[in-house]
CSV table of N, CA and C in Angstrom, one decimal:
chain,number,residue,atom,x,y,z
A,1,UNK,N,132.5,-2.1,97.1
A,1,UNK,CA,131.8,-1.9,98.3
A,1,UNK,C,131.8,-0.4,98.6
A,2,UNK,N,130.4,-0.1,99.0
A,2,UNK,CA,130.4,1.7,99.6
A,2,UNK,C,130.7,1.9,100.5
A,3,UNK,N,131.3,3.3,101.1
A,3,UNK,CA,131.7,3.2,102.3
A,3,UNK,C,130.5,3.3,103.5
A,4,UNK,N,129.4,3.5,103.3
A,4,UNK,CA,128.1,2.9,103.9
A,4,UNK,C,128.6,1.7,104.5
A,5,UNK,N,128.5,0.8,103.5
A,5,UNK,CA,128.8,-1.0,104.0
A,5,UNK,C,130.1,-1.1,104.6
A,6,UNK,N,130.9,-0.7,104.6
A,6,UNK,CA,132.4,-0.6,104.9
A,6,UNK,C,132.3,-0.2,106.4
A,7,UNK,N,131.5,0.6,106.9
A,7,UNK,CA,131.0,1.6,107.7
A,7,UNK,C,130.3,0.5,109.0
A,8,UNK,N,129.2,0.0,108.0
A,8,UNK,CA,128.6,-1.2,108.7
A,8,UNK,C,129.4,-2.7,109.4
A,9,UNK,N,130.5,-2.8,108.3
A,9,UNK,CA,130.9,-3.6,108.3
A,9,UNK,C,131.8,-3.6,109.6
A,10,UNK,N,132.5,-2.4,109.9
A,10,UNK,CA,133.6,-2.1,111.0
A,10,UNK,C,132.1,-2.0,112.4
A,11,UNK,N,131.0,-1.8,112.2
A,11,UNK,CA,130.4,-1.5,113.4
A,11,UNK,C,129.8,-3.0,113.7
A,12,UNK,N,130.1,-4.0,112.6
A,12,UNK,CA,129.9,-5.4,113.3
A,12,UNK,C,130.6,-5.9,114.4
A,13,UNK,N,131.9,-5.3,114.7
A,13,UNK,CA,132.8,-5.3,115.5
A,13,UNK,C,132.5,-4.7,116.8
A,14,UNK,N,131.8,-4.0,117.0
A,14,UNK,CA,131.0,-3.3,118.0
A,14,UNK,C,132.5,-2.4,118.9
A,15,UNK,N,132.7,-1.7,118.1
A,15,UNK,CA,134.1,-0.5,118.4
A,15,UNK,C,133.4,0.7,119.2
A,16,UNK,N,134.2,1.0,120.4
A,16,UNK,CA,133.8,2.2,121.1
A,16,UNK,C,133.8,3.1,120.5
A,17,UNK,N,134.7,3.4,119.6
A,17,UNK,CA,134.9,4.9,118.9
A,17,UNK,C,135.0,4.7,117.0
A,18,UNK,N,134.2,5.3,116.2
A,18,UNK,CA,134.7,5.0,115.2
A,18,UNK,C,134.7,6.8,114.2
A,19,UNK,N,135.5,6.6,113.7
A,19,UNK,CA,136.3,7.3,112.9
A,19,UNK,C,135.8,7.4,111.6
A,20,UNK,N,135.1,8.3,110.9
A,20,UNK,CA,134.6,8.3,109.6
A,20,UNK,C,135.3,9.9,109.0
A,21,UNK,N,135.8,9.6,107.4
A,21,UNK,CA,136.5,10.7,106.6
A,21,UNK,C,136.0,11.3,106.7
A,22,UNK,N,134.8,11.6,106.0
A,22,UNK,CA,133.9,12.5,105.4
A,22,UNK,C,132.2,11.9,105.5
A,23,UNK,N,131.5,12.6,105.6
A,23,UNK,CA,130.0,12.2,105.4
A,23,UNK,C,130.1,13.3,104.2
A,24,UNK,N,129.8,12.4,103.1
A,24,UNK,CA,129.6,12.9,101.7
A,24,UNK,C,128.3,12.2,101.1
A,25,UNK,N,127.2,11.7,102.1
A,25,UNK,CA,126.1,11.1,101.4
A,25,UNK,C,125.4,10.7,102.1
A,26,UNK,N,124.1,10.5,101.8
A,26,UNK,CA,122.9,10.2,103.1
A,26,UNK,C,123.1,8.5,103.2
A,27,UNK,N,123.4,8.4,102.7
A,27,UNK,CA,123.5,6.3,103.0
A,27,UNK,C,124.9,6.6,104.1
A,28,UNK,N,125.6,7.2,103.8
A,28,UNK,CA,126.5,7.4,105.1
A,28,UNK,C,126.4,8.3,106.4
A,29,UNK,N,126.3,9.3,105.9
A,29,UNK,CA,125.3,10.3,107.4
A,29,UNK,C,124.7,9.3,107.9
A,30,UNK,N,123.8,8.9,107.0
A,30,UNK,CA,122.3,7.9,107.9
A,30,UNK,C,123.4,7.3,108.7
A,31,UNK,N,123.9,6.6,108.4
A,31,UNK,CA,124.8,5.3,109.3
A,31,UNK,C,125.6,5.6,110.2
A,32,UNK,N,126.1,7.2,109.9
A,32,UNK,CA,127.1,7.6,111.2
A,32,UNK,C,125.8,8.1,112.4
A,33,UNK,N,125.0,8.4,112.2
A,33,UNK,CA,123.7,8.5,113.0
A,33,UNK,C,123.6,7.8,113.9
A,34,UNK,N,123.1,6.6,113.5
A,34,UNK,CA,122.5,5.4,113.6
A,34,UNK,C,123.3,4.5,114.5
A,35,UNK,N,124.8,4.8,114.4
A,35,UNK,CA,126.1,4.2,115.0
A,35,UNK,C,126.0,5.2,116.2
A,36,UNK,N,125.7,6.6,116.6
A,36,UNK,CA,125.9,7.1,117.5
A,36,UNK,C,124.8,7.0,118.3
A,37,UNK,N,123.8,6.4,117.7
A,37,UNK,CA,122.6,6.1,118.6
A,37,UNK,C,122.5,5.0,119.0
A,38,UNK,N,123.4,3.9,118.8
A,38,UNK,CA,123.4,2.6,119.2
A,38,UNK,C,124.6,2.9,120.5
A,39,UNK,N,125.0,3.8,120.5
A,39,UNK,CA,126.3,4.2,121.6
A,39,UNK,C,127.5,4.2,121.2
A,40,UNK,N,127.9,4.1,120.1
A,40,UNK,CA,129.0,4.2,119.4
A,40,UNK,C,129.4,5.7,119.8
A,41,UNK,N,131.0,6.3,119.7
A,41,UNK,CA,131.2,7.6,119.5
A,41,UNK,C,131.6,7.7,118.3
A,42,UNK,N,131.3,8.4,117.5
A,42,UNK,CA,131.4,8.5,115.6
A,42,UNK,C,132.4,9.9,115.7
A,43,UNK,N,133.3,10.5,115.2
A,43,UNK,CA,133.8,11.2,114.6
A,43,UNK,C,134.0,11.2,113.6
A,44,UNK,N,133.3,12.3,112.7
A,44,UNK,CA,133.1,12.6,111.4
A,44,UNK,C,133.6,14.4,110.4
A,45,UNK,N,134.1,14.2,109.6
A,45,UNK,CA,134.6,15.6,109.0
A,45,UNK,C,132.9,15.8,108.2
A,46,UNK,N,132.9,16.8,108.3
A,46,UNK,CA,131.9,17.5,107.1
A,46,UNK,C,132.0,19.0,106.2
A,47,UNK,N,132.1,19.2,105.0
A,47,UNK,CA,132.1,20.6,104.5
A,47,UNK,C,131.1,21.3,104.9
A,48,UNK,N,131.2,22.7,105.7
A,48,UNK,CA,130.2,23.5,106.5
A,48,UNK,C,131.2,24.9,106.7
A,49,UNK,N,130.6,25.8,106.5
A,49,UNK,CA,130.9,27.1,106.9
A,49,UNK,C,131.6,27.5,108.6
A,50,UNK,N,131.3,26.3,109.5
A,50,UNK,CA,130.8,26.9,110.9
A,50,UNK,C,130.6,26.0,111.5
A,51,UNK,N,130.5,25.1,112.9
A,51,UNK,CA,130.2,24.4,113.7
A,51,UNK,C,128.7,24.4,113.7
A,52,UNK,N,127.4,25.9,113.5
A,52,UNK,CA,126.9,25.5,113.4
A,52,UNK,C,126.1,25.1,112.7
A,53,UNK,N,126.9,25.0,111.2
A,53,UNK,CA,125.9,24.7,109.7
A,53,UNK,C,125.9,23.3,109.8
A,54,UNK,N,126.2,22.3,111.0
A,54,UNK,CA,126.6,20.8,110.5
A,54,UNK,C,124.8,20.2,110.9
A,55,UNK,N,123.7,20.7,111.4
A,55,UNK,CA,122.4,20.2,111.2
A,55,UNK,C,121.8,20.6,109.8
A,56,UNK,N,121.8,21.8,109.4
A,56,UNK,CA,121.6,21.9,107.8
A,56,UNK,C,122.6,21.2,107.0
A,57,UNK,N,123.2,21.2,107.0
A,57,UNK,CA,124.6,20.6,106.1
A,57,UNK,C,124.0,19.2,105.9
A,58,UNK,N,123.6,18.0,107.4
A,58,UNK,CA,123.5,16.6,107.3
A,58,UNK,C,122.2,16.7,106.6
A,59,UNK,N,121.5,17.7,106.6
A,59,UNK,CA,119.8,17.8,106.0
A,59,UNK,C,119.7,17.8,104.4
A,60,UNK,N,120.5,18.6,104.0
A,60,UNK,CA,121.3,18.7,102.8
A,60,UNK,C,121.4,17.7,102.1
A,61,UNK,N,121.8,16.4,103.2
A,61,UNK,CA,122.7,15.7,102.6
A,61,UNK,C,120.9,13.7,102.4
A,62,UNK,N,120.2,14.6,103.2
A,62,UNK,CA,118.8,13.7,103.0
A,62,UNK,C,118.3,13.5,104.5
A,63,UNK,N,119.6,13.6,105.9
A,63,UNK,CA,119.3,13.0,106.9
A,63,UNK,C,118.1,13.5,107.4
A,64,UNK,N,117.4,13.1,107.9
A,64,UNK,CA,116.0,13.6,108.6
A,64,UNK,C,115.9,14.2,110.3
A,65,UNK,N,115.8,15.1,110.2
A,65,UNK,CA,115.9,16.1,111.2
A,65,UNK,C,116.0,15.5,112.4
A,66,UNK,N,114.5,14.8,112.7
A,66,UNK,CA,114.9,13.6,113.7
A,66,UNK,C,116.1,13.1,114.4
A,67,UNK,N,116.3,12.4,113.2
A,67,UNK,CA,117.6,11.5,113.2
A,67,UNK,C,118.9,12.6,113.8
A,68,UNK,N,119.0,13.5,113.1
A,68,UNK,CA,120.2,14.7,113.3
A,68,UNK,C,119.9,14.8,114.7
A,69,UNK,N,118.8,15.2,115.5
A,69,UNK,CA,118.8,16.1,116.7
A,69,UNK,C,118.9,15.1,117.7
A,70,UNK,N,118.5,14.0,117.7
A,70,UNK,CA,119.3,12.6,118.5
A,70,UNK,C,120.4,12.2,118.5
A,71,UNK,N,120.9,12.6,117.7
A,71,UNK,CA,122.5,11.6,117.2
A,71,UNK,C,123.4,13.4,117.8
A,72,UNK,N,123.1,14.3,117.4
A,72,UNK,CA,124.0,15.0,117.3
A,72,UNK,C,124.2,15.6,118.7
A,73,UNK,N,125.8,15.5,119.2
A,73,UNK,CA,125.9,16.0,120.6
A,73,UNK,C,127.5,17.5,120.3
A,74,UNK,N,128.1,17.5,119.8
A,74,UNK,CA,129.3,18.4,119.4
A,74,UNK,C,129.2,18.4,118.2
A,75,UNK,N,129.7,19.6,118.0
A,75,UNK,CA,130.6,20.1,116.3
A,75,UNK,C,131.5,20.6,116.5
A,76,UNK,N,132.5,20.9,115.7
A,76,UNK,CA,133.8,21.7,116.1
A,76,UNK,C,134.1,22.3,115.0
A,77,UNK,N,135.0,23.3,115.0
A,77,UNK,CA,135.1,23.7,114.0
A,77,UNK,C,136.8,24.6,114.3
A,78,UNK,N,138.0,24.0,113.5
A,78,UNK,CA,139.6,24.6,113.6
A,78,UNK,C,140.2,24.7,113.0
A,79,UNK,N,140.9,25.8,112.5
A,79,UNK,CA,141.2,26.9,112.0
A,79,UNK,C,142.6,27.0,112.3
A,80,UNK,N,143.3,27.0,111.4
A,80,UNK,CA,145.1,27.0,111.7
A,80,UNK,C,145.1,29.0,111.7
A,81,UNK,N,145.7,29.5,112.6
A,81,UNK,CA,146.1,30.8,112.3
A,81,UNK,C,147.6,31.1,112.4
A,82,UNK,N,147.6,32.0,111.3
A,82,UNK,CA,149.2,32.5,110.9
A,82,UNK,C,149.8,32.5,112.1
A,83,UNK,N,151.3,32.1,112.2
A,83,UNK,CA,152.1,32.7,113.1
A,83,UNK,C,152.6,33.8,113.4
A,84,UNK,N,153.8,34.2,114.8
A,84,UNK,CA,154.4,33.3,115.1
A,84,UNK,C,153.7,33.1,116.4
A,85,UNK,N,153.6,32.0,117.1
A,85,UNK,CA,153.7,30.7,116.2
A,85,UNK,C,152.2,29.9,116.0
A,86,UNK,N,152.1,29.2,114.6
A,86,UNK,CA,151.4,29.1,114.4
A,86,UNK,C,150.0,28.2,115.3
A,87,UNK,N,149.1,28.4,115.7
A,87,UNK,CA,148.1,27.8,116.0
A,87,UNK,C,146.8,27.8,115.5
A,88,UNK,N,146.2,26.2,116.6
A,88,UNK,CA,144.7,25.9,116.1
A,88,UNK,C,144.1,27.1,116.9
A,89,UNK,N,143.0,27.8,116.4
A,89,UNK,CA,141.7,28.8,116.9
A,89,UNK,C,140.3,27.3,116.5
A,90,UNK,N,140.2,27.4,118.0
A,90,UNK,CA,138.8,26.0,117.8
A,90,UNK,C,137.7,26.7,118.3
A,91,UNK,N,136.7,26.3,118.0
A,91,UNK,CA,135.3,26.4,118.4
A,91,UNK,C,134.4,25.1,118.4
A,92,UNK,N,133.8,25.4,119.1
A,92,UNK,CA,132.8,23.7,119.8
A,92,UNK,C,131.4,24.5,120.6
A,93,UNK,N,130.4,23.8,119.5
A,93,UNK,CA,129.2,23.8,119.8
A,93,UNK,C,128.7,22.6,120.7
A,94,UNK,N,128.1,22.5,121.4
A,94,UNK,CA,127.4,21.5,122.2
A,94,UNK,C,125.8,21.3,121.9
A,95,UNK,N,125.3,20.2,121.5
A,95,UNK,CA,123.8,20.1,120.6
A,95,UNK,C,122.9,19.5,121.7
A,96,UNK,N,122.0,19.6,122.1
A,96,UNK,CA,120.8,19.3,123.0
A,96,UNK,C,119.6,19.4,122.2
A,97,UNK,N,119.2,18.4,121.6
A,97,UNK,CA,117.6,18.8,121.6
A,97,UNK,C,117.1,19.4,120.1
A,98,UNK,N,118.7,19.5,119.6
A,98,UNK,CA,117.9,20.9,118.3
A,98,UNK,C,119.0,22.2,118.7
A,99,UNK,N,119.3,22.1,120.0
A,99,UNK,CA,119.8,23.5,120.2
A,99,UNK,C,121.2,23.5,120.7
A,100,UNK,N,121.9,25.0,120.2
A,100,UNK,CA,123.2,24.6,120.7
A,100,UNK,C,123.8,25.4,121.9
A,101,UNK,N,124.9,25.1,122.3
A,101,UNK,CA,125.5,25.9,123.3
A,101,UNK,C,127.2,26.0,123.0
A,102,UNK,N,127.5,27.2,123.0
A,102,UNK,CA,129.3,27.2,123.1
A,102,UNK,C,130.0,26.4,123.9
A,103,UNK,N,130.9,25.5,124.0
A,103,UNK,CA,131.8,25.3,125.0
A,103,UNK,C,133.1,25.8,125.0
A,104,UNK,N,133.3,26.2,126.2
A,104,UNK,CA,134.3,27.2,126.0
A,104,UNK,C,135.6,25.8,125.6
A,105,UNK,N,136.6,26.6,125.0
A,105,UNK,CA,137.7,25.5,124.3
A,105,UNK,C,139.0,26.7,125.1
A,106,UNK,N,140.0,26.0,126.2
A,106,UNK,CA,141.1,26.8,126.4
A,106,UNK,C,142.1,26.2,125.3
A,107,UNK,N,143.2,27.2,125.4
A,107,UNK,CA,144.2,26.4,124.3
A,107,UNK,C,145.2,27.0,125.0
A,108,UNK,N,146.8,26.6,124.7
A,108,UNK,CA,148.1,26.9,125.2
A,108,UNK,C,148.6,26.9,124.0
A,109,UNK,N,149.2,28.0,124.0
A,109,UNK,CA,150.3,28.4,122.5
A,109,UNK,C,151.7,28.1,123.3
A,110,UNK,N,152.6,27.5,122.2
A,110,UNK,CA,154.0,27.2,122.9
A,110,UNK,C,154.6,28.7,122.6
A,111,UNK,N,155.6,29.2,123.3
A,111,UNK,CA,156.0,30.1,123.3
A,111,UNK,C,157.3,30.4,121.9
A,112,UNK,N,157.3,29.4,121.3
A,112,UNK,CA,158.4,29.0,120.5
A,112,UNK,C,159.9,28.7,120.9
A,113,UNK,N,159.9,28.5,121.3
A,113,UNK,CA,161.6,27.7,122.4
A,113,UNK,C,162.1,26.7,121.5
């Protein structure tokens, strides 16, 4: 079974949030799309430079522009930096239309105690 169908198979369940590894192929992109346009919330990993290479990256991958600029609402992108002590450095694009916007992301570092 591909994880396409696997994919499909968990959204027969009709789940508010679903959770995908990797989009490593257009039979899957397509479907994590497709799930977020039906109102699903899809979280998905993808290999990309940046928060904002993830519309080229899904294009890459066969999805049709279309489809990308409907479905896609955030990207993120987090980065462990050296300590002390160590933390995430995040970034988050926000997608409208084709177009993106920063959202600002606060964070709290523990003081190490």
């Amino acid at each position: 079974m591909t994880y396409a169908a696997l994919l499909k198979a968990a959204l027969r369940h009709r789940p508010d949030v679903v959770i995908i590894g990797e989009l490593r192929d257009e039979e899957t992109a397509r479907a994590a799309c497709e799930a977020a346009l039906a109102g699903h919330i899809v979280l998905a990993t993808l290999h990309t430079r940046g928060p904002l290479d993830v519309p080229m990256r899904m294009r890459s991958l066969g999805v049709p522009i279309n489809l990308i600029e409907s479905a896609l609402r955030a990207s993120a992108q987090v980065k462990l930096v050296p300590g002390p002590p160590l933390h995430p450095d995040v970034s988050m694009w926000r997608w409208r239309d084709g177009r993106e916007r920063p959202i600002n992301v606060h964070r709290e570092v523990a003081n190490g105690d």
